[in-house]
N, CA, C and O atoms as a GROMACS GRO file, in nm:
protein
  464
    1UNK      N    1   2.412   1.320   1.303
    1UNK     CA    2   2.386   1.191   1.362
    1UNK      C    3   2.566   1.163   1.460
    1UNK      O    4   2.671   1.173   1.396
    2UNK      N    5   2.566   1.136   1.583
    2UNK     CA    6   2.634   1.141   1.657
    2UNK      C    7   2.703   1.001   1.666
    2UNK      O    8   2.626   0.920   1.719
    3UNK      N    9   2.828   0.945   1.630
    3UNK     CA   10   2.857   0.829   1.638
    3UNK      C   11   2.834   0.739   1.785
    3UNK      O   12   2.890   0.767   1.891
    4UNK      N   13   2.754   0.645   1.768
    4UNK     CA   14   2.724   0.562   1.898
    4UNK      C   15   2.850   0.468   1.932
    4UNK      O   16   2.840   0.389   1.839
    5UNK      N   17   2.932   0.438   1.986
    5UNK     CA   18   3.042   0.382   1.993
    5UNK      C   19   2.996   0.235   2.034
    5UNK      O   20   3.047   0.136   1.981
    6UNK      N   21   2.886   0.225   2.141
    6UNK     CA   22   2.819   0.091   2.190
    6UNK      C   23   2.771   0.027   2.052
    6UNK      O   24   2.802  -0.083   2.008
    7UNK      N   25   2.692   0.116   1.999
    7UNK     CA   26   2.622   0.063   1.865
    7UNK      C   27   2.722  -0.006   1.784
    7UNK      O   28   2.704  -0.126   1.761
    8UNK      N   29   2.815   0.047   1.741
    8UNK     CA   30   2.921   0.012   1.668
    8UNK      C   31   2.989  -0.158   1.744
    8UNK      O   32   3.031  -0.247   1.670
    9UNK      N   33   2.988  -0.168   1.877
    9UNK     CA   34   3.033  -0.277   1.939
    9UNK      C   35   2.912  -0.356   1.936
    9UNK      O   36   2.941  -0.459   1.997
   10UNK      N   37   2.808  -0.363   1.901
   10UNK     CA   38   2.717  -0.443   1.891
   10UNK      C   39   2.650  -0.501   1.757
   10UNK      O   40   2.579  -0.602   1.748
   11UNK      N   41   2.690  -0.411   1.655
   11UNK     CA   42   2.736  -0.439   1.526
   11UNK      C   43   2.855  -0.542   1.494
   11UNK      O   44   2.834  -0.639   1.420
   12UNK      N   45   2.959  -0.523   1.540
   12UNK     CA   46   3.043  -0.579   1.523
   12UNK      C   47   3.008  -0.764   1.578
   12UNK      O   48   3.026  -0.871   1.519
   13UNK      N   49   2.960  -0.734   1.694
   13UNK     CA   50   2.921  -0.885   1.750
   13UNK      C   51   2.819  -0.938   1.663
   13UNK      O   52   2.828  -1.057   1.632
   14UNK      N   53   2.724  -0.870   1.620
   14UNK     CA   54   2.607  -0.951   1.483
   14UNK      C   55   2.669  -0.946   1.384
   14UNK      O   56   2.603  -1.012   1.304
   15UNK      N   57   2.769  -0.904   1.327
   15UNK     CA   58   2.847  -0.970   1.230
   15UNK      C   59   2.911  -1.112   1.268
   15UNK      O   60   2.900  -1.214   1.201
   16UNK      N   61   2.991  -1.097   1.407
   16UNK     CA   62   3.061  -1.219   1.438
   16UNK      C   63   2.984  -1.368   1.438
   16UNK      O   64   3.021  -1.482   1.407
   17UNK      N   65   2.832  -1.299   1.498
   17UNK     CA   66   2.734  -1.414   1.548
   17UNK      C   67   2.714  -1.491   1.431
   17UNK      O   68   2.716  -1.614   1.434
   18UNK      N   69   2.690  -1.403   1.294
   18UNK     CA   70   2.642  -1.472   1.154
   18UNK      C   71   2.710  -1.586   1.162
   18UNK      O   72   2.810  -1.595   1.232
   19UNK      N   73   2.651  -1.707   1.077
   19UNK     CA   74   2.662  -1.834   1.018
   19UNK      C   75   2.722  -1.797   0.926
   19UNK      O   76   2.840  -1.829   0.941
   20UNK      N   77   2.705  -1.745   0.833
   20UNK     CA   78   2.749  -1.728   0.683
   20UNK      C   79   2.878  -1.595   0.708
   20UNK      O   80   2.871  -1.537   0.817
   21UNK      N   81   2.943  -1.569   0.653
   21UNK     CA   82   3.084  -1.459   0.652
   21UNK      C   83   3.016  -1.350   0.592
   21UNK      O   84   3.059  -1.235   0.601
   22UNK      N   85   2.921  -1.377   0.536
   22UNK     CA   86   2.826  -1.232   0.478
   22UNK      C   87   2.733  -1.190   0.546
   22UNK      O   88   2.666  -1.268   0.614
   23UNK      N   89   2.702  -1.025   0.543
   23UNK     CA   90   2.570  -0.987   0.602
   23UNK      C   91   2.526  -0.899   0.542
   23UNK      O   92   2.602  -0.814   0.494
   24UNK      N   93   2.396  -0.893   0.526
   24UNK     CA   94   2.322  -0.803   0.405
   24UNK      C   95   2.259  -0.725   0.509
   24UNK      O   96   2.200  -0.768   0.608
   25UNK      N   97   2.284  -0.576   0.467
   25UNK     CA   98   2.195  -0.478   0.495
   25UNK      C   99   2.141  -0.398   0.386
   25UNK      O  100   2.202  -0.318   0.314
   26UNK      N  101   2.011  -0.433   0.382
   26UNK     CA  102   1.926  -0.399   0.232
   26UNK      C  103   1.882  -0.231   0.259
   26UNK      O  104   1.832  -0.195   0.366
   27UNK      N  105   1.903  -0.161   0.174
   27UNK     CA  106   1.877  -0.038   0.227
   27UNK      C  107   1.750   0.021   0.133
   27UNK      O  108   1.763  -0.017   0.017
   28UNK      N  109   1.635   0.102   0.154
   28UNK     CA  110   1.538   0.130   0.160
   28UNK      C  111   1.495   0.301   0.156
   28UNK      O  112   1.536   0.374   0.246
   29UNK      N  113   1.436   0.339   0.079
   29UNK     CA  114   1.384   0.466   0.094
   29UNK      C  115   1.317   0.487   0.212
   29UNK      O  116   1.337   0.589   0.279
   30UNK      N  117   1.238   0.397   0.244
   30UNK     CA  118   1.130   0.438   0.356
   30UNK      C  119   1.197   0.373   0.485
   30UNK      O  120   1.121   0.364   0.581
   31UNK      N  121   1.299   0.336   0.498
   31UNK     CA  122   1.376   0.309   0.620
   31UNK      C  123   1.327   0.381   0.725
   31UNK      O  124   1.304   0.502   0.719
   32UNK      N  125   1.304   0.294   0.848
   32UNK     CA  126   1.250   0.350   0.988
   32UNK      C  127   1.391   0.414   1.052
   32UNK      O  128   1.504   0.368   1.040
   33UNK      N  129   1.353   0.527   1.119
   33UNK     CA  130   1.466   0.614   1.176
   33UNK      C  131   1.632   0.497   1.228
   33UNK      O  132   1.752   0.506   1.200
   34UNK      N  133   1.557   0.405   1.307
   34UNK     CA  134   1.677   0.333   1.403
   34UNK      C  135   1.719   0.247   1.280
   34UNK      O  136   1.816   0.186   1.324
   35UNK      N  137   1.703   0.211   1.164
   35UNK     CA  138   1.759   0.146   1.044
   35UNK      C  139   1.857   0.229   0.981
   35UNK      O  140   1.975   0.205   0.956
   36UNK      N  141   1.790   0.331   0.960
   36UNK     CA  142   1.898   0.451   0.894
   36UNK      C  143   2.011   0.467   0.985
   36UNK      O  144   2.119   0.422   0.947
   37UNK      N  145   2.005   0.516   1.081
   37UNK     CA  146   2.118   0.505   1.198
   37UNK      C  147   2.208   0.400   1.249
   37UNK      O  148   2.309   0.416   1.318
   38UNK      N  149   2.153   0.276   1.200
   38UNK     CA  150   2.241   0.137   1.178
   38UNK      C  151   2.328   0.142   1.052
   38UNK      O  152   2.448   0.115   1.041
   39UNK      N  153   2.217   0.192   0.933
   39UNK     CA  154   2.324   0.174   0.846
   39UNK      C  155   2.440   0.332   0.797
   39UNK      O  156   2.521   0.335   0.705
   40UNK      N  157   2.411   0.430   0.882
   40UNK     CA  158   2.487   0.532   0.909
   40UNK      C  159   2.635   0.470   0.963
   40UNK      O  160   2.749   0.485   0.920
   41UNK      N  161   2.589   0.406   1.060
   41UNK     CA  162   2.702   0.325   1.165
   41UNK      C  163   2.766   0.229   1.079
   41UNK      O  164   2.889   0.232   1.075
   42UNK      N  165   2.698   0.135   1.001
   42UNK     CA  166   2.765   0.041   0.900
   42UNK      C  167   2.857   0.106   0.845
   42UNK      O  168   2.973   0.065   0.854
   43UNK      N  169   2.818   0.252   0.758
   43UNK     CA  170   2.955   0.304   0.707
   43UNK      C  171   3.043   0.364   0.779
   43UNK      O  172   3.155   0.379   0.730
   44UNK      N  173   3.016   0.409   0.903
   44UNK     CA  174   3.153   0.444   0.985
   44UNK      C  175   3.266   0.307   1.000
   44UNK      O  176   3.388   0.313   1.007
   45UNK      N  177   3.168   0.170   1.002
   45UNK     CA  178   3.269   0.058   1.028
   45UNK      C  179   3.309   0.065   0.891
   45UNK      O  180   3.432   0.064   0.886
   46UNK      N  181   3.259   0.072   0.781
   46UNK     CA  182   3.324   0.036   0.651
   46UNK      C  183   3.460   0.183   0.640
   46UNK      O  184   3.576   0.160   0.606
   47UNK      N  185   3.434   0.256   0.659
   47UNK     CA  186   3.502   0.387   0.701
   47UNK      C  187   3.633   0.326   0.758
   47UNK      O  188   3.720   0.293   0.677
   48UNK      N  189   3.648   0.313   0.861
   48UNK     CA  190   3.735   0.258   0.939
   48UNK      C  191   3.801   0.130   0.908
   48UNK      O  192   3.891   0.083   0.977
   49UNK      N  193   3.744   0.066   0.782
   49UNK     CA  194   3.815  -0.053   0.789
   49UNK      C  195   3.767  -0.193   0.870
   49UNK      O  196   3.826  -0.300   0.854
   50UNK      N  197   3.665  -0.179   0.946
   50UNK     CA  198   3.650  -0.284   1.006
   50UNK      C  199   3.561  -0.388   0.966
   50UNK      O  200   3.562  -0.499   1.019
   51UNK      N  201   3.460  -0.347   0.847
   51UNK     CA  202   3.396  -0.411   0.788
   51UNK      C  203   3.394  -0.373   0.628
   51UNK      O  204   3.383  -0.256   0.588
   52UNK      N  205   3.409  -0.497   0.533
   52UNK     CA  206   3.442  -0.444   0.376
   52UNK      C  207   3.279  -0.492   0.298
   52UNK      O  208   3.206  -0.591   0.299
   53UNK      N  209   3.281  -0.379   0.245
   53UNK     CA  210   3.130  -0.392   0.125
   53UNK      C  211   3.203  -0.507  -0.002
   53UNK      O  212   3.291  -0.481  -0.084
   54UNK      N  213   3.130  -0.635   0.022
   54UNK     CA  214   3.152  -0.715  -0.105
   54UNK      C  215   3.048  -0.738  -0.234
   54UNK      O  216   3.061  -0.815  -0.329
   55UNK      N  217   2.943  -0.648  -0.206
   55UNK     CA  218   2.856  -0.674  -0.340
   55UNK      C  219   2.721  -0.575  -0.256
   55UNK      O  220   2.705  -0.535  -0.141
   56UNK      N  221   2.651  -0.568  -0.370
   56UNK     CA  222   2.518  -0.465  -0.325
   56UNK      C  223   2.484  -0.527  -0.185
   56UNK      O  224   2.462  -0.645  -0.157
   57UNK      N  225   2.487  -0.392  -0.088
   57UNK     CA  226   2.413  -0.406   0.028
   57UNK      C  227   2.447  -0.548   0.123
   57UNK      O  228   2.377  -0.599   0.210
   58UNK      N  229   2.604  -0.599   0.064
   58UNK     CA  230   2.649  -0.744   0.149
   58UNK      C  231   2.772  -0.688   0.198
   58UNK      O  232   2.837  -0.604   0.136
   59UNK      N  233   2.808  -0.740   0.320
   59UNK     CA  234   2.946  -0.698   0.359
   59UNK      C  235   2.986  -0.803   0.441
   59UNK      O  236   2.909  -0.896   0.467
   60UNK      N  237   3.124  -0.796   0.492
   60UNK     CA  238   3.184  -0.891   0.581
   60UNK      C  239   3.237  -0.803   0.680
   60UNK      O  240   3.234  -0.680   0.678
   61UNK      N  241   3.302  -0.906   0.797
   61UNK     CA  242   3.359  -0.862   0.890
   61UNK      C  243   3.532  -0.880   0.827
   61UNK      O  244   3.559  -0.988   0.772
   62UNK      N  245   3.656  -0.759   0.839
   62UNK     CA  246   3.760  -0.733   0.795
   62UNK      C  247   3.853  -0.834   0.912
   62UNK      O  248   3.810  -0.877   1.019
   63UNK      N  249   3.933  -0.845   0.879
   63UNK     CA  250   4.066  -0.900   0.963
   63UNK      C  251   4.091  -0.795   1.077
   63UNK      O  252   4.097  -0.830   1.195
   64UNK      N  253   4.104  -0.663   1.037
   64UNK     CA  254   4.111  -0.568   1.128
   64UNK      C  255   3.962  -0.546   1.217
   64UNK      O  256   3.979  -0.500   1.330
   65UNK      N  257   3.856  -0.568   1.188
   65UNK     CA  258   3.724  -0.603   1.257
   65UNK      C  259   3.717  -0.694   1.356
   65UNK      O  260   3.654  -0.678   1.460
   66UNK      N  261   3.802  -0.820   1.317
   66UNK     CA  262   3.790  -0.943   1.400
   66UNK      C  263   3.891  -0.875   1.512
   66UNK      O  264   3.851  -0.867   1.628
   67UNK      N  265   4.025  -0.823   1.475
   67UNK     CA  266   4.116  -0.781   1.578
   67UNK      C  267   4.052  -0.691   1.702
   67UNK      O  268   4.051  -0.709   1.824
   68UNK      N  269   3.996  -0.582   1.613
   68UNK     CA  270   3.911  -0.461   1.707
   68UNK      C  271   3.848  -0.564   1.805
   68UNK      O  272   3.882  -0.580   1.922
   69UNK      N  273   3.774  -0.614   1.754
   69UNK     CA  274   3.638  -0.688   1.828
   69UNK      C  275   3.722  -0.798   1.955
   69UNK      O  276   3.694  -0.806   2.075
   70UNK      N  277   3.816  -0.862   1.889
   70UNK     CA  278   3.878  -0.907   2.006
   70UNK      C  279   3.949  -0.824   2.160
   70UNK      O  280   3.959  -0.845   2.281
   71UNK      N  281   3.981  -0.735   2.070
   71UNK     CA  282   4.020  -0.631   2.198
   71UNK      C  283   3.898  -0.563   2.265
   71UNK      O  284   3.927  -0.502   2.368
   72UNK      N  285   3.781  -0.561   2.233
   72UNK     CA  286   3.696  -0.486   2.283
   72UNK      C  287   3.583  -0.600   2.337
   72UNK      O  288   3.477  -0.566   2.390
   73UNK      N  289   3.622  -0.746   2.316
   73UNK     CA  290   3.534  -0.856   2.399
   73UNK      C  291   3.489  -0.845   2.502
   73UNK      O  292   3.368  -0.854   2.527
   74UNK      N  293   3.604  -0.818   2.605
   74UNK     CA  294   3.573  -0.811   2.768
   74UNK      C  295   3.482  -0.688   2.803
   74UNK      O  296   3.512  -0.574   2.769
   75UNK      N  297   3.407  -0.708   2.850
   75UNK     CA  298   3.354  -0.614   2.913
   75UNK      C  299   3.386  -0.518   3.009
   75UNK      O  300   3.331  -0.410   3.033
   76UNK      N  301   3.487  -0.573   3.063
   76UNK     CA  302   3.589  -0.470   3.167
   76UNK      C  303   3.676  -0.425   3.078
   76UNK      O  304   3.705  -0.311   3.115
   77UNK      N  305   3.752  -0.460   2.948
   77UNK     CA  306   3.836  -0.377   2.856
   77UNK      C  307   3.756  -0.266   2.850
   77UNK      O  308   3.785  -0.155   2.894
   78UNK      N  309   3.616  -0.311   2.773
   78UNK     CA  310   3.532  -0.187   2.684
   78UNK      C  311   3.503  -0.105   2.802
   78UNK      O  312   3.513   0.007   2.751
   79UNK      N  313   3.475  -0.085   2.919
   79UNK     CA  314   3.463  -0.027   2.987
   79UNK      C  315   3.547   0.076   3.023
   79UNK      O  316   3.530   0.196   3.047
   80UNK      N  317   3.656  -0.010   3.022
   80UNK     CA  318   3.781   0.071   3.059
   80UNK      C  319   3.847   0.180   2.953
   80UNK      O  320   3.914   0.278   2.985
   81UNK      N  321   3.809   0.135   2.808
   81UNK     CA  322   3.841   0.221   2.674
   81UNK      C  323   3.738   0.314   2.694
   81UNK      O  324   3.787   0.422   2.724
   82UNK      N  325   3.586   0.318   2.688
   82UNK     CA  326   3.495   0.440   2.694
   82UNK      C  327   3.575   0.497   2.821
   82UNK      O  328   3.658   0.579   2.780
   83UNK      N  329   3.579   0.486   2.933
   83UNK     CA  330   3.614   0.595   3.046
   83UNK      C  331   3.739   0.629   2.994
   83UNK      O  332   3.742   0.752   2.999
   84UNK      N  333   3.865   0.578   2.938
   84UNK     CA  334   3.984   0.660   2.892
   84UNK      C  335   3.927   0.747   2.797
   84UNK      O  336   3.934   0.869   2.815
   85UNK      N  337   3.874   0.703   2.702
   85UNK     CA  338   3.815   0.806   2.597
   85UNK      C  339   3.737   0.921   2.662
   85UNK      O  340   3.761   1.034   2.620
   86UNK      N  341   3.656   0.908   2.748
   86UNK     CA  342   3.568   1.002   2.807
   86UNK      C  343   3.681   1.098   2.893
   86UNK      O  344   3.674   1.220   2.880
   87UNK      N  345   3.769   1.046   2.968
   87UNK     CA  346   3.895   1.109   3.020
   87UNK      C  347   3.921   1.219   2.936
   87UNK      O  348   3.881   1.328   2.976
   88UNK      N  349   3.992   1.212   2.804
   88UNK     CA  350   4.052   1.264   2.716
   88UNK      C  351   3.911   1.376   2.614
   88UNK      O  352   3.933   1.457   2.524
   89UNK      N  353   3.813   1.346   2.658
   89UNK     CA  354   3.704   1.431   2.586
   89UNK      C  355   3.690   1.351   2.430
   89UNK      O  356   3.665   1.408   2.324
   90UNK      N  357   3.710   1.223   2.447
   90UNK     CA  358   3.657   1.144   2.304
   90UNK      C  359   3.795   1.117   2.227
   90UNK      O  360   3.904   1.171   2.244
   91UNK      N  361   3.761   1.029   2.148
   91UNK     CA  362   3.894   0.921   2.065
   91UNK      C  363   3.850   0.916   1.900
   91UNK      O  364   3.738   0.936   1.853
   92UNK      N  365   3.964   0.886   1.837
   92UNK     CA  366   3.917   0.842   1.721
   92UNK      C  367   3.862   0.708   1.709
   92UNK      O  368   3.848   0.695   1.831
   93UNK      N  369   3.820   0.597   1.663
   93UNK     CA  370   3.794   0.486   1.633
   93UNK      C  371   3.923   0.412   1.651
   93UNK      O  372   3.938   0.312   1.720
   94UNK      N  373   4.023   0.478   1.574
   94UNK     CA  374   4.153   0.399   1.560
   94UNK      C  375   4.199   0.420   1.722
   94UNK      O  376   4.251   0.330   1.788
   95UNK      N  377   4.172   0.551   1.772
   95UNK     CA  378   4.271   0.560   1.883
   95UNK      C  379   4.193   0.478   2.018
   95UNK      O  380   4.245   0.460   2.128
   96UNK      N  381   4.082   0.445   1.986
   96UNK     CA  382   3.964   0.358   2.099
   96UNK      C  383   4.042   0.211   2.086
   96UNK      O  384   4.073   0.150   2.189
   97UNK      N  385   4.072   0.155   1.951
   97UNK     CA  386   4.131   0.044   1.942
   97UNK      C  387   4.266   0.038   1.977
   97UNK      O  388   4.307  -0.076   1.999
   98UNK      N  389   4.352   0.138   1.990
   98UNK     CA  390   4.462   0.137   2.029
   98UNK      C  391   4.475   0.142   2.189
   98UNK      O  392   4.580   0.107   2.243
   99UNK      N  393   4.361   0.188   2.264
   99UNK     CA  394   4.365   0.192   2.401
   99UNK      C  395   4.317   0.037   2.438
   99UNK      O  396   4.383  -0.032   2.516
  100UNK      N  397   4.190  -0.013   2.371
  100UNK     CA  398   4.153  -0.122   2.384
  100UNK      C  399   4.285  -0.260   2.402
  100UNK      O  400   4.313  -0.332   2.498
  101UNK      N  401   4.335  -0.253   2.276
  101UNK     CA  402   4.453  -0.340   2.292
  101UNK      C  403   4.563  -0.338   2.386
  101UNK      O  404   4.618  -0.441   2.424
  102UNK      N  405   4.610  -0.175   2.442
  102UNK     CA  406   4.646  -0.152   2.530
  102UNK      C  407   4.638  -0.245   2.670
  102UNK      O  408   4.729  -0.315   2.715
  103UNK      N  409   4.508  -0.228   2.725
  103UNK     CA  410   4.412  -0.259   2.852
  103UNK      C  411   4.425  -0.424   2.808
  103UNK      O  412   4.425  -0.499   2.906
  104UNK      N  413   4.432  -0.469   2.718
  104UNK     CA  414   4.434  -0.642   2.685
  104UNK      C  415   4.584  -0.684   2.694
  104UNK      O  416   4.612  -0.800   2.725
  105UNK      N  417   4.674  -0.599   2.668
  105UNK     CA  418   4.800  -0.633   2.682
  105UNK      C  419   4.836  -0.612   2.851
  105UNK      O  420   4.899  -0.692   2.919
  106UNK      N  421   4.792  -0.517   2.885
  106UNK     CA  422   4.827  -0.515   3.042
  106UNK      C  423   4.778  -0.647   3.132
  106UNK      O  424   4.830  -0.705   3.227
  107UNK      N  425   4.632  -0.671   3.045
  107UNK     CA  426   4.564  -0.816   3.138
  107UNK      C  427   4.661  -0.930   3.094
  107UNK      O  428   4.714  -1.017   3.164
  108UNK      N  429   4.671  -0.913   2.981
  108UNK     CA  430   4.774  -1.069   2.950
  108UNK      C  431   4.898  -1.069   3.028
  108UNK      O  432   4.940  -1.178   3.067
  109UNK      N  433   4.973  -0.941   3.063
  109UNK     CA  434   5.094  -0.942   3.091
  109UNK      C  435   5.071  -0.977   3.233
  109UNK      O  436   5.158  -1.053   3.275
  110UNK      N  437   4.981  -0.946   3.320
  110UNK     CA  438   4.944  -0.959   3.461
  110UNK      C  439   4.895  -1.100   3.488
  110UNK      O  440   4.890  -1.153   3.599
  111UNK      N  441   4.866  -1.145   3.394
  111UNK     CA  442   4.804  -1.315   3.391
  111UNK      C  443   4.906  -1.360   3.375
  111UNK      O  444   4.959  -1.392   3.481
  112UNK      N  445   4.984  -1.386   3.257
  112UNK     CA  446   5.093  -1.461   3.199
  112UNK      C  447   5.240  -1.403   3.298
  112UNK      O  448   5.324  -1.487   3.333
  113UNK      N  449   5.254  -1.294   3.326
  113UNK     CA  450   5.341  -1.295   3.419
  113UNK      C  451   5.477  -1.223   3.314
  113UNK      O  452   5.589  -1.195   3.356
  114UNK      N  453   5.439  -1.208   3.200
  114UNK     CA  454   5.536  -1.174   3.124
  114UNK      C  455   5.526  -1.004   3.084
  114UNK      O  456   5.424  -0.946   3.119
  115UNK      N  457   5.625  -0.931   3.016
  115UNK     CA  458   5.608  -0.809   2.970
  115UNK      C  459   5.587  -0.856   2.812
  115UNK      O  460   5.638  -0.939   2.737
  116UNK      N  461   5.471  -0.744   2.803
  116UNK     CA  462   5.442  -0.755   2.660
  116UNK      C  463   5.466  -0.591   2.569
  116UNK      O  464   5.446  -0.584   2.447
   0.00000   0.00000   0.00000
């Protein structure tokens, strides 16, 4: 399976949109292919510390997850982040977060007239 950064971003937005702080991802042996793919990406989010498993098939967004989501919320910043990753031939998820934060800081500095 190839990591799909768009899917990871979509899943983080799904976590944030939940009314409850817990999200349940049930696992079944006969899961459709797309659900297995999503579960694999959930595991990647957990590996990166962006979500935390708090029970059987129950997860929550971590503080790091909220921070990463804040950095990639802007479509403009997300596009720049993906383009930056493509220019160097790919990046780790941590590097993408760092790059997104750098772009957010750049935008904030320009809008606020201060150096961050």
